[in-house]
Short mmCIF file of C-alpha atoms in Angstrom, two decimals:
data_model
loop_
_atom_site.label_atom_id
_atom_site.label_comp_id
_atom_site.label_asym_id
_atom_site.label_seq_id
_atom_site.Cartn_x
_atom_site.Cartn_y
_atom_site.Cartn_z
CA MET A 1 0.00 0.00 0.00
CA GLY A 2 2.84 2.37 0.81
CA GLU A 3 4.39 1.83 -2.58
CA ARG A 4 1.11 2.24 -4.37
CA GLY A 5 0.22 5.30 -2.33
CA ALA A 6 3.52 6.88 -3.09
CA GLY A 7 3.05 6.15 -6.77
CA GLY A 8 -0.42 7.62 -6.72
CA SER A 9 0.86 10.75 -5.05
CA ARG A 10 3.59 11.14 -7.70
CA ARG A 11 1.04 10.65 -10.49
CA ARG A 12 -1.05 13.45 -9.05
CA ARG A 13 1.96 15.80 -8.93
CA SER A 14 3.88 14.93 -12.10
CA GLY A 15 1.36 13.65 -14.55
CA PRO A 16 1.26 10.24 -16.28
CA ARG A 17 3.68 7.71 -14.93
CA ARG A 18 6.13 5.89 -17.25
CA PRO A 19 6.37 2.14 -16.62
CA SER A 20 8.80 1.43 -13.79
CA ALA A 21 10.62 4.68 -14.43
CA GLY A 22 9.54 7.02 -11.60
CA SER A 23 8.55 4.70 -8.73
CA PRO A 24 10.63 4.98 -5.59
CA ALA A 25 12.26 1.89 -4.19
CA GLU A 26 10.52 -0.03 -1.49
CA GLY A 27 10.87 1.64 1.86
CA GLU A 28 12.13 4.94 0.35
CA PRO A 29 10.55 8.00 2.01
CA GLU A 30 8.20 10.02 -0.09
CA ARG A 31 9.89 13.12 -1.65
CA GLU A 32 8.47 16.55 -2.29
CA ALA A 33 7.06 17.43 -5.69
CA GLU A 34 9.86 18.13 -8.23
CA PRO A 35 9.82 19.03 -11.88
CA PRO A 36 10.14 16.15 -14.28
CA ARG A 37 13.52 15.32 -15.74
CA GLY A 38 14.27 17.47 -18.72
CA GLY A 39 12.40 20.39 -17.15
CA PRO A 40 12.88 24.07 -18.00
CA GLU A 41 16.69 23.84 -18.13
CA ARG A 42 16.50 21.02 -20.74
CA ALA A 43 13.54 22.19 -22.73
CA ALA A 44 15.42 21.63 -25.98
CA GLU A 45 15.01 17.83 -25.69
CA PRO A 46 12.13 16.42 -27.67
CA PRO A 47 9.14 15.34 -25.61
CA ALA A 48 8.29 11.73 -25.04
CA GLU A 49 5.66 11.91 -27.79
CA SER A 50 8.49 12.34 -30.42
CA ASP A 51 9.41 8.69 -29.90
CA PRO A 52 6.14 6.97 -30.85
CA ASP A 53 7.78 3.67 -31.70
CA ASN A 54 9.48 3.52 -28.30
CA CYS A 55 12.80 2.65 -30.02
CA GLY A 56 14.91 5.75 -29.27
CA ASP A 57 17.96 3.71 -28.33
CA LEU A 58 17.88 1.92 -31.72
CA ARG A 59 17.95 5.03 -33.91
CA CYS A 60 21.03 6.10 -35.93
CA HIS A 61 19.77 9.30 -37.63
CA LYS A 62 19.28 12.86 -36.47
CA VAL A 63 18.78 16.26 -38.07
CA GLN A 64 22.20 17.54 -39.23
CA GLU A 65 23.92 19.31 -42.15
CA SER A 66 26.58 17.97 -44.51
CA LEU A 67 30.08 18.96 -43.48
CA LEU A 68 30.80 20.93 -46.66
CA SER A 69 27.65 23.03 -46.23
CA SER A 70 28.27 26.53 -44.95
CA SER A 71 25.56 26.10 -42.31
CA SER A 72 27.30 23.09 -40.72
CA GLY A 73 29.87 25.27 -38.96
CA TYR A 74 32.64 22.83 -39.82
CA SER A 75 36.07 24.45 -40.33
CA ASN A 76 38.76 21.78 -39.97
CA TYR A 77 40.01 21.31 -43.54
CA ARG A 78 43.56 20.32 -42.61
CA GLY A 79 43.38 17.10 -44.63
CA ILE A 80 42.25 18.98 -47.75
CA LEU A 81 45.09 21.46 -47.24
CA ASN A 82 47.57 18.57 -47.04
CA TRP A 83 46.06 17.15 -50.22
CA CYS A 84 46.55 20.48 -51.98
CA VAL A 85 50.19 20.57 -50.86
CA VAL A 86 50.77 17.01 -52.11
CA MET A 87 49.15 17.80 -55.47
CA LEU A 88 51.20 20.99 -55.75
CA VAL A 89 54.43 19.11 -55.04
CA LEU A 90 53.59 16.35 -57.54
CA SER A 91 52.59 18.75 -60.33
CA ASN A 92 55.70 20.90 -59.85
CA ALA A 93 57.87 17.79 -59.64
CA ARG A 94 56.56 16.76 -63.05
CA LEU A 95 57.32 20.21 -64.45
CA PHE A 96 60.80 20.17 -62.95
CA LEU A 97 61.51 16.70 -64.36
CA GLU A 98 60.27 17.84 -67.76
CA ASN A 99 62.57 20.85 -67.52
CA LEU A 100 65.58 18.65 -66.70
CA ILE A 101 64.86 16.30 -69.61
CA LYS A 102 64.45 19.19 -72.03
CA TYR A 103 67.29 21.51 -71.00
CA GLY A 104 69.62 19.46 -68.80
CA ILE A 105 71.25 20.99 -65.71
CA LEU A 106 71.56 24.76 -66.17
CA VAL A 107 72.60 25.75 -62.64
CA ASP A 108 75.96 27.52 -62.78
CA PRO A 109 77.30 29.27 -59.64
CA ILE A 110 80.05 31.02 -61.64
CA GLN A 111 77.39 32.71 -63.75
CA VAL A 112 75.90 34.22 -60.58
CA VAL A 113 79.19 35.96 -59.83
CA SER A 114 79.27 37.37 -63.35
CA LEU A 115 75.85 38.92 -62.77
CA PHE A 116 77.43 41.18 -60.15
CA LEU A 117 80.82 41.73 -61.80
CA LYS A 118 81.81 42.20 -65.43
CA ASP A 119 85.42 42.92 -64.58
CA PRO A 120 86.85 41.09 -61.53
CA TYR A 121 89.08 44.12 -60.84
CA SER A 122 86.22 46.63 -60.99
CA TRP A 123 83.58 46.67 -58.27
CA PRO A 124 81.44 49.75 -58.99
CA SER A 125 78.38 48.56 -57.07
CA LEU A 126 80.38 47.85 -53.93
CA CYS A 127 82.10 51.23 -54.24
CA LEU A 128 78.69 52.88 -54.42
CA VAL A 129 77.64 51.14 -51.20
CA ILE A 130 80.80 52.31 -49.42
CA VAL A 131 80.28 55.91 -50.58
CA ALA A 132 76.81 55.82 -48.99
CA ASN A 133 78.49 56.41 -45.62
CA VAL A 134 79.19 59.99 -46.69
CA PHE A 135 75.49 60.82 -46.86
CA ALA A 136 74.78 59.20 -43.48
CA LEU A 137 77.55 61.20 -41.82
CA ALA A 138 76.35 64.40 -43.51
CA ALA A 139 72.88 63.87 -41.97
CA LEU A 140 74.39 63.18 -38.53
CA HIS A 141 76.58 66.31 -38.52
CA THR A 142 73.71 68.44 -39.78
CA GLU A 143 71.59 67.28 -36.84
CA ARG A 144 74.43 68.01 -34.44
CA ARG A 145 74.64 71.58 -35.73
CA LEU A 146 70.87 71.94 -35.41
CA ALA A 147 70.95 70.63 -31.83
CA ALA A 148 73.75 73.05 -30.93
CA GLY A 149 71.91 75.97 -32.54
CA SER A 150 74.77 76.66 -34.98
CA ILE A 151 72.38 76.71 -37.92
CA SER A 152 68.71 77.59 -38.20
CA GLU A 153 65.89 75.19 -38.91
CA ASN A 154 65.47 76.54 -42.44
CA VAL A 155 69.13 76.05 -43.29
CA GLY A 156 69.05 72.55 -41.78
CA SER A 157 65.96 71.68 -43.84
CA VAL A 158 67.70 72.81 -47.05
CA ILE A 159 70.82 70.76 -46.22
CA HIS A 160 68.71 67.66 -45.47
CA ALA A 161 66.67 68.11 -48.66
CA CYS A 162 69.82 68.37 -50.80
CA ASN A 163 71.35 65.36 -49.05
CA LEU A 164 68.24 63.23 -49.58
CA LEU A 165 67.90 64.30 -53.21
CA THR A 166 71.56 63.44 -53.85
CA ILE A 167 71.05 60.00 -52.31
CA LEU A 168 68.55 59.21 -55.08
CA CYS A 169 70.26 60.99 -57.99
CA PHE A 170 73.94 60.19 -57.43
CA PRO A 171 73.77 56.34 -57.65
CA ALA A 172 71.33 56.53 -60.57
CA LEU A 173 73.73 58.77 -62.46
CA VAL A 174 76.66 56.44 -61.77
CA VAL A 175 74.68 53.40 -62.95
CA LEU A 176 73.63 55.15 -66.16
CA VAL A 177 77.12 56.47 -66.95
CA VAL A 178 79.46 53.65 -65.86
CA SER A 179 79.21 50.79 -68.34
CA SER A 180 80.81 48.20 -66.04
CA VAL A 181 77.83 48.24 -63.65
CA THR A 182 75.74 45.10 -64.19
CA PRO A 183 71.93 45.17 -63.80
CA VAL A 184 72.00 42.86 -60.76
CA GLY A 185 74.77 44.87 -59.10
CA ALA A 186 72.89 48.07 -59.86
CA VAL A 187 69.70 46.71 -58.27
CA PHE A 188 71.67 45.82 -55.13
CA ALA A 189 73.33 49.26 -54.90
CA LEU A 190 70.14 51.19 -55.61
CA SER A 191 68.25 49.12 -53.02
CA ILE A 192 70.84 50.11 -50.40
CA TYR A 193 70.50 53.77 -51.36
CA THR A 194 66.70 53.58 -51.28
CA ILE A 195 66.81 52.11 -47.77
CA LEU A 196 69.30 54.81 -46.76
CA PHE A 197 66.97 57.50 -48.14
CA LEU A 198 64.02 56.21 -46.11
CA LYS A 199 66.11 55.83 -42.94
CA LEU A 200 67.65 59.31 -43.12
CA PHE A 201 64.24 60.82 -43.89
CA SER A 202 62.96 59.25 -40.67
CA PHE A 203 66.13 60.31 -38.80
CA ARG A 204 65.56 63.92 -39.84
CA ASP A 205 61.86 63.91 -38.91
CA VAL A 206 62.27 62.34 -35.46
CA ASN A 207 65.07 64.70 -34.42
CA LYS A 208 63.01 67.62 -35.67
CA TRP A 209 60.05 66.44 -33.58
CA CYS A 210 62.34 66.12 -30.54
CA ARG A 211 63.55 69.72 -30.95
CA ALA A 212 59.98 70.99 -31.33
CA ARG A 213 58.86 69.06 -28.26
CA GLY A 214 61.83 70.30 -26.26
CA ARG A 215 61.06 73.93 -27.15
CA ALA A 216 57.40 73.47 -26.26
CA LYS A 217 58.32 71.87 -22.92
CA ALA A 218 60.81 74.63 -22.13
CA ALA A 219 58.15 77.24 -22.84
CA ARG A 220 55.65 75.55 -20.51
CA VAL A 221 57.98 74.66 -17.62
CA ARG A 222 60.60 77.13 -16.33
CA PRO A 223 62.40 75.52 -13.35
CA ALA A 224 63.47 77.85 -10.55
CA SER A 225 67.21 78.42 -10.33
CA GLY A 226 69.10 77.10 -7.33
CA LEU A 227 66.60 74.34 -6.45
CA LYS A 228 67.93 70.81 -6.08
CA LYS A 229 66.05 67.61 -5.43
CA ALA A 230 66.75 65.86 -2.17
CA ASN A 231 67.49 62.51 -3.87
CA GLY A 232 69.48 64.00 -6.74
CA GLU A 233 68.51 64.30 -10.37
CA VAL A 234 66.38 61.58 -11.90
CA VAL A 235 68.40 59.77 -14.55
CA PRO A 236 66.23 58.63 -17.47
CA SER A 237 66.42 54.95 -18.39
CA GLY A 238 66.95 55.66 -22.11
CA VAL A 239 68.81 58.09 -24.31
CA CYS A 240 67.41 61.62 -24.53
CA TYR A 241 67.84 64.18 -27.28
CA PRO A 242 70.50 65.33 -28.23
CA ALA A 243 72.55 62.54 -26.59
CA ASN A 244 71.36 60.26 -29.38
CA LEU A 245 73.43 62.07 -32.03
CA THR A 246 76.43 59.74 -31.88
CA TYR A 247 78.18 57.50 -34.41
CA LYS A 248 77.17 54.42 -32.43
CA ASP A 249 73.50 55.41 -32.42
CA MET A 250 73.56 56.30 -36.13
CA TYR A 251 75.16 53.07 -37.31
CA TYR A 252 72.97 50.94 -35.05
CA PHE A 253 69.97 52.50 -36.78
CA LEU A 254 71.49 52.07 -40.25
CA PHE A 255 71.99 48.33 -39.71
CA ALA A 256 68.80 47.71 -37.68
CA PRO A 257 65.98 45.93 -39.57
CA THR A 258 63.67 48.96 -39.52
CA LEU A 259 63.10 52.13 -41.51
CA CYS A 260 61.64 54.20 -38.65
CA TYR A 261 64.05 55.94 -36.30
CA GLU A 262 63.62 56.02 -32.51
CA LEU A 263 65.86 57.32 -29.77
CA ASN A 264 65.46 54.08 -27.81
CA PHE A 265 64.67 50.89 -29.73
CA PRO A 266 63.20 47.85 -27.93
CA ARG A 267 66.02 45.41 -27.24
CA SER A 268 65.96 41.66 -26.66
CA PRO A 269 67.79 40.47 -23.51
CA ARG A 270 70.20 38.06 -25.21
CA ILE A 271 71.22 36.43 -28.49
CA ARG A 272 69.58 33.03 -28.94
CA LYS A 273 72.27 30.91 -30.58
CA ARG A 274 70.01 28.05 -31.73
CA PHE A 275 67.50 30.45 -33.22
CA LEU A 276 70.31 32.31 -34.97
CA LEU A 277 71.82 29.12 -36.41
CA ARG A 278 68.43 27.97 -37.74
CA ARG A 279 67.86 31.29 -39.49
CA LEU A 280 71.42 31.27 -40.92
CA PHE A 281 70.88 27.78 -42.29
CA GLU A 282 67.60 28.92 -43.88
CA MET A 283 69.35 31.90 -45.43
CA LEU A 284 72.05 29.76 -47.04
CA PHE A 285 69.64 27.06 -48.19
CA PHE A 286 66.97 29.32 -49.66
CA ILE A 287 69.38 31.64 -51.47
CA GLN A 288 70.86 28.63 -53.25
CA LEU A 289 67.37 27.33 -54.00
CA LEU A 290 66.38 30.73 -55.43
CA VAL A 291 69.43 30.86 -57.70
CA GLY A 292 68.83 27.29 -58.87
CA LEU A 293 65.15 27.86 -59.64
CA ILE A 294 65.87 31.07 -61.54
CA GLN A 295 68.60 29.50 -63.68
CA GLN A 296 66.93 26.14 -64.22
CA TRP A 297 63.27 27.03 -64.53
CA MET A 298 62.62 30.73 -65.04
CA VAL A 299 65.35 31.75 -67.51
CA PRO A 300 64.47 29.09 -70.17
CA THR A 301 60.78 29.99 -69.92
CA ILE A 302 61.55 33.68 -70.45
CA GLN A 303 63.86 32.94 -73.37
CA ASN A 304 61.19 30.86 -75.05
CA SER A 305 58.71 33.71 -74.61
CA MET A 306 60.55 36.14 -76.91
CA LYS A 307 59.39 34.65 -80.22
CA PRO A 308 55.64 34.86 -79.42
CA PHE A 309 56.18 38.53 -78.47
CA ARG A 310 58.00 39.27 -81.72
CA ASP A 311 55.28 37.55 -83.75
CA MET A 312 52.47 39.01 -81.61
CA ASP A 313 50.98 35.54 -81.29
CA TYR A 314 48.51 36.29 -78.50
CA SER A 315 47.52 32.70 -77.76
CA ARG A 316 51.17 31.72 -77.36
CA ILE A 317 51.83 34.84 -75.27
CA ILE A 318 49.06 33.84 -72.85
CA GLU A 319 50.41 30.29 -72.73
CA ARG A 320 53.92 31.59 -71.95
CA LEU A 321 52.51 33.93 -69.33
CA LEU A 322 50.70 31.13 -67.53
CA LYS A 323 53.76 28.90 -67.75
CA LEU A 324 55.93 31.64 -66.25
CA ALA A 325 53.41 32.37 -63.48
CA VAL A 326 54.16 29.19 -61.53
CA PRO A 327 57.97 29.50 -61.18
CA ASN A 328 57.77 33.27 -60.77
CA HIS A 329 55.27 33.02 -57.93
CA LEU A 330 57.15 30.19 -56.24
CA ILE A 331 60.38 32.22 -56.40
CA TRP A 332 58.57 35.27 -55.00
CA LEU A 333 57.23 33.25 -52.05
CA ILE A 334 60.66 31.78 -51.31
CA PHE A 335 62.22 35.25 -51.54
CA PHE A 336 59.61 36.59 -49.11
CA TYR A 337 60.47 33.92 -46.55
CA TRP A 338 64.23 34.28 -47.14
CA PHE A 339 64.24 38.05 -46.73
CA PHE A 340 61.45 38.94 -44.30
CA HIS A 341 61.75 35.93 -41.99
CA SER A 342 65.24 34.44 -42.23
CA SER A 343 67.45 37.41 -43.13
CA LEU A 344 65.75 40.11 -41.07
CA ASN A 345 65.55 37.81 -38.05
CA VAL A 346 69.28 37.05 -38.35
CA LEU A 347 70.02 40.77 -38.43
CA ALA A 348 67.63 41.47 -35.54
CA GLU A 349 69.05 38.62 -33.44
CA VAL A 350 72.66 39.75 -33.91
CA MET A 351 71.75 43.35 -33.03
CA GLN A 352 69.31 42.28 -30.28
CA PHE A 353 66.58 44.30 -31.96
CA GLY A 354 63.33 43.55 -30.15
CA ASP A 355 60.60 44.37 -32.68
CA ARG A 356 60.38 41.33 -34.98
CA GLU A 357 57.07 42.15 -36.67
CA PHE A 358 58.35 42.27 -40.23
CA TYR A 359 55.11 40.95 -41.76
CA ARG A 360 51.57 40.03 -40.80
CA ASP A 361 49.06 37.55 -42.21
CA TRP A 362 48.95 39.02 -45.72
CA TRP A 363 48.07 35.57 -47.10
CA ASN A 364 44.61 35.96 -45.54
CA SER A 365 44.05 39.30 -47.30
CA GLU A 366 40.48 39.79 -48.45
CA SER A 367 41.31 43.15 -50.04
CA VAL A 368 44.23 44.62 -51.95
CA THR A 369 44.60 47.35 -49.35
CA TYR A 370 44.98 44.82 -46.53
CA PHE A 371 47.71 43.03 -48.51
CA TRP A 372 49.79 46.17 -49.01
CA GLN A 373 49.37 47.09 -45.35
CA ASN A 374 50.59 43.74 -44.03
CA TRP A 375 53.11 42.08 -46.33
CA ASN A 376 55.95 44.59 -45.72
CA ILE A 377 55.58 46.05 -42.23
CA PRO A 378 58.80 48.15 -42.15
CA VAL A 379 57.76 50.04 -45.30
CA HIS A 380 54.14 50.28 -44.14
CA LYS A 381 55.17 51.79 -40.80
CA TRP A 382 57.39 54.32 -42.58
CA CYS A 383 54.64 55.35 -45.01
CA LEU A 384 52.11 55.65 -42.19
CA ARG A 385 54.40 57.61 -39.87
CA HIS A 386 56.27 59.92 -42.25
CA PHE A 387 53.97 60.25 -45.26
CA TYR A 388 50.31 59.38 -44.63
CA LYS A 389 49.74 60.89 -41.15
CA PRO A 390 51.57 64.17 -41.89
CA MET A 391 49.36 64.63 -44.97
CA ILE A 392 46.23 63.93 -42.92
CA LYS A 393 47.35 66.52 -40.31
CA ARG A 394 47.68 69.09 -43.08
CA GLY A 395 44.03 68.57 -44.02
CA VAL A 396 44.49 66.24 -47.00
CA SER A 397 41.68 63.74 -47.51
CA LYS A 398 42.29 60.05 -46.78
CA TRP A 399 41.74 59.02 -50.40
CA THR A 400 44.25 61.60 -51.65
CA ALA A 401 46.79 60.54 -49.01
CA GLN A 402 46.40 56.85 -49.96
CA THR A 403 46.82 57.72 -53.63
CA ALA A 404 49.97 59.68 -52.82
CA VAL A 405 51.38 56.67 -50.93
CA PHE A 406 50.76 54.41 -53.93
CA LEU A 407 52.32 57.06 -56.19
CA ALA A 408 55.49 57.17 -54.07
CA SER A 409 55.62 53.36 -53.99
CA ALA A 410 55.20 53.25 -57.77
CA PHE A 411 58.09 55.70 -58.20
CA PHE A 412 60.48 53.57 -56.12
CA HIS A 413 59.42 50.37 -57.91
CA GLU A 414 60.18 51.98 -61.26
CA TYR A 415 63.40 53.49 -59.90
CA LEU A 416 64.68 50.05 -58.84
CA VAL A 417 63.89 48.47 -62.22
CA SER A 418 64.30 51.05 -64.98
CA VAL A 419 67.60 52.57 -63.81
CA PRO A 420 69.48 49.23 -63.52
CA LEU A 421 68.14 48.14 -66.94
CA LYS A 422 68.96 51.61 -68.37
CA MET A 423 65.57 51.92 -70.04
CA PHE A 424 62.35 53.65 -69.05
CA ARG A 425 59.14 51.83 -69.90
CA LEU A 426 57.05 52.58 -66.76
CA TRP A 427 55.65 49.05 -66.56
CA ALA A 428 56.34 48.80 -62.81
CA PHE A 429 54.94 52.30 -62.25
CA MET A 430 51.72 51.50 -64.11
CA GLY A 431 51.46 48.14 -62.35
CA MET A 432 51.57 49.84 -58.96
CA MET A 433 49.13 52.56 -59.95
CA ALA A 434 46.78 49.85 -61.27
CA GLN A 435 46.48 48.68 -57.65
CA ILE A 436 44.28 51.69 -56.90
CA PRO A 437 41.33 50.74 -59.17
CA LEU A 438 41.94 47.06 -58.37
CA ALA A 439 41.66 47.83 -54.65
CA TRP A 440 38.40 49.69 -55.27
CA LEU A 441 36.92 46.87 -57.38
CA VAL A 442 37.86 44.11 -54.94
CA GLY A 443 36.66 46.12 -51.93
CA ARG A 444 33.41 47.07 -53.66
CA PHE A 445 32.30 43.80 -55.24
CA LEU A 446 34.19 40.94 -53.55
CA ARG A 447 34.17 39.78 -49.96
CA GLY A 448 35.62 36.93 -47.93
CA ASN A 449 37.11 34.05 -49.88
CA TYR A 450 36.33 35.72 -53.20
CA GLY A 451 38.34 38.77 -52.22
CA ASN A 452 41.20 36.57 -51.03
CA ALA A 453 41.16 34.68 -54.34
CA ALA A 454 41.26 37.98 -56.26
CA VAL A 455 44.35 39.07 -54.28
CA TRP A 456 46.12 35.79 -55.02
CA ILE A 457 45.26 35.99 -58.72
CA SER A 458 46.63 39.52 -58.93
CA LEU A 459 49.89 38.33 -57.32
CA ILE A 460 50.24 35.21 -59.46
CA ILE A 461 49.39 36.81 -62.82
CA GLY A 462 50.38 40.46 -62.34
CA GLN A 463 54.08 39.93 -61.62
CA PRO A 464 54.82 37.70 -64.67
CA ILE A 465 53.20 40.30 -66.95
CA ALA A 466 55.64 42.97 -65.72
CA VAL A 467 58.58 40.55 -65.91
CA LEU A 468 57.80 39.63 -69.53
CA MET A 469 57.32 43.27 -70.51
CA TYR A 470 60.70 44.31 -69.14
CA VAL A 471 62.56 41.26 -70.44
CA HIS A 472 61.08 41.70 -73.91
CA ASP A 473 61.99 45.39 -74.05
CA TYR A 474 65.47 44.73 -72.66
CA TYR A 475 66.03 41.96 -75.21
CA VAL A 476 64.88 44.14 -78.10
CA LEU A 477 66.98 47.09 -76.93
CA ASN A 478 70.22 45.22 -76.26
CA TYR A 479 70.23 42.22 -78.60
CA GLU A 480 67.98 42.63 -81.59
CA GLY A 481 69.23 46.14 -82.24
CA SER A 482 72.84 44.93 -82.42
CA GLN A 483 72.09 42.09 -84.85
#
């Protein structure tokens, strides 16, 4: 009776009783009324009526989406990524084997040396790099005179402007006049001078800002004479202006992997030897791989592309362009890793330079603008700090400032290509300026994965077009004209 009474009481409180599911054990005291299992906190479970066949434990189906559907929320495609890598390796291995069968082994280290030197007793590019010290020292001594008040701000600005202008014009004039300068050696020398130009521009600006801030602070705060602090003067932890105007500070900045000057750079506590050895090994391995790929794969493809250009066979030109796109893009990716990761980290580790953000996740770019902001962080920081923000402060619109940044970038791209080749075709300049409408189109009409695919296509196809244009014009100018 007790068991039945208890069951009857539970039926009155909780509704219909399931067979042998809710009855208390014999002798168990009667409990207070409680909500049924799966009450308000588990309301998402289907009610008992959704299992009419009473076979819930035998079912194997439920409502769910296919994994490849966007609504499934599935995102682990690591296996597909590995498959893509395997297919990429196999397809490129076939192309490389076909190249070896067709051309044989073309890798020649001696030829690499000849790209830098025509005459083993004449090193014009190296001499240009050594002469660059003169311009750095001129900037340093100009800043010292400005800090001492020996010259006015206007005179200092004129001296800096002439020094910076000479940095760009002097090496270009030497390359164009001296016939023993090779194109590869000229690219190396002009790259050094371009970096020096950007560094000294930043050096001038930062010291100018320090002088302006010092004058403003002196105007606001006039300390009383004769007062001394009880604990002595507070010694700052870093270098203050003008104590930064030393040879040591200047040459640390010139060799540091950055284009933006600071009085006190972040420093790492020690040199990590294992990390340094790994990066050095990567540098040596990848530079040899780059040279081998260029000689074995890229040069024959470019040479075979000249005849379709002469005949204006457009179908063959497109075929050559697509064939060149694969090795060109692979070489560009290897160069990116070699320079921005291996080389700059070696330099930063040796100099204990703390800021190692040389690039961001540009490979995830969903817009052209995001790519240019993240693939080369040292240049992006310089443009933002010394070009874009000063224009914005002067009241220039954002769109005009962005266009001016692209214009300056286009100039330096053309400067580093046309001057070493001793011809002016403006292909690099137009390619950079074409990024402006491309950025608008991708940002306006494409989003997400489609935008990312558009960025990759522009990188894979755009660079080979410029390469073929310059090689064709260089070949016509230097070889066909002499025949």
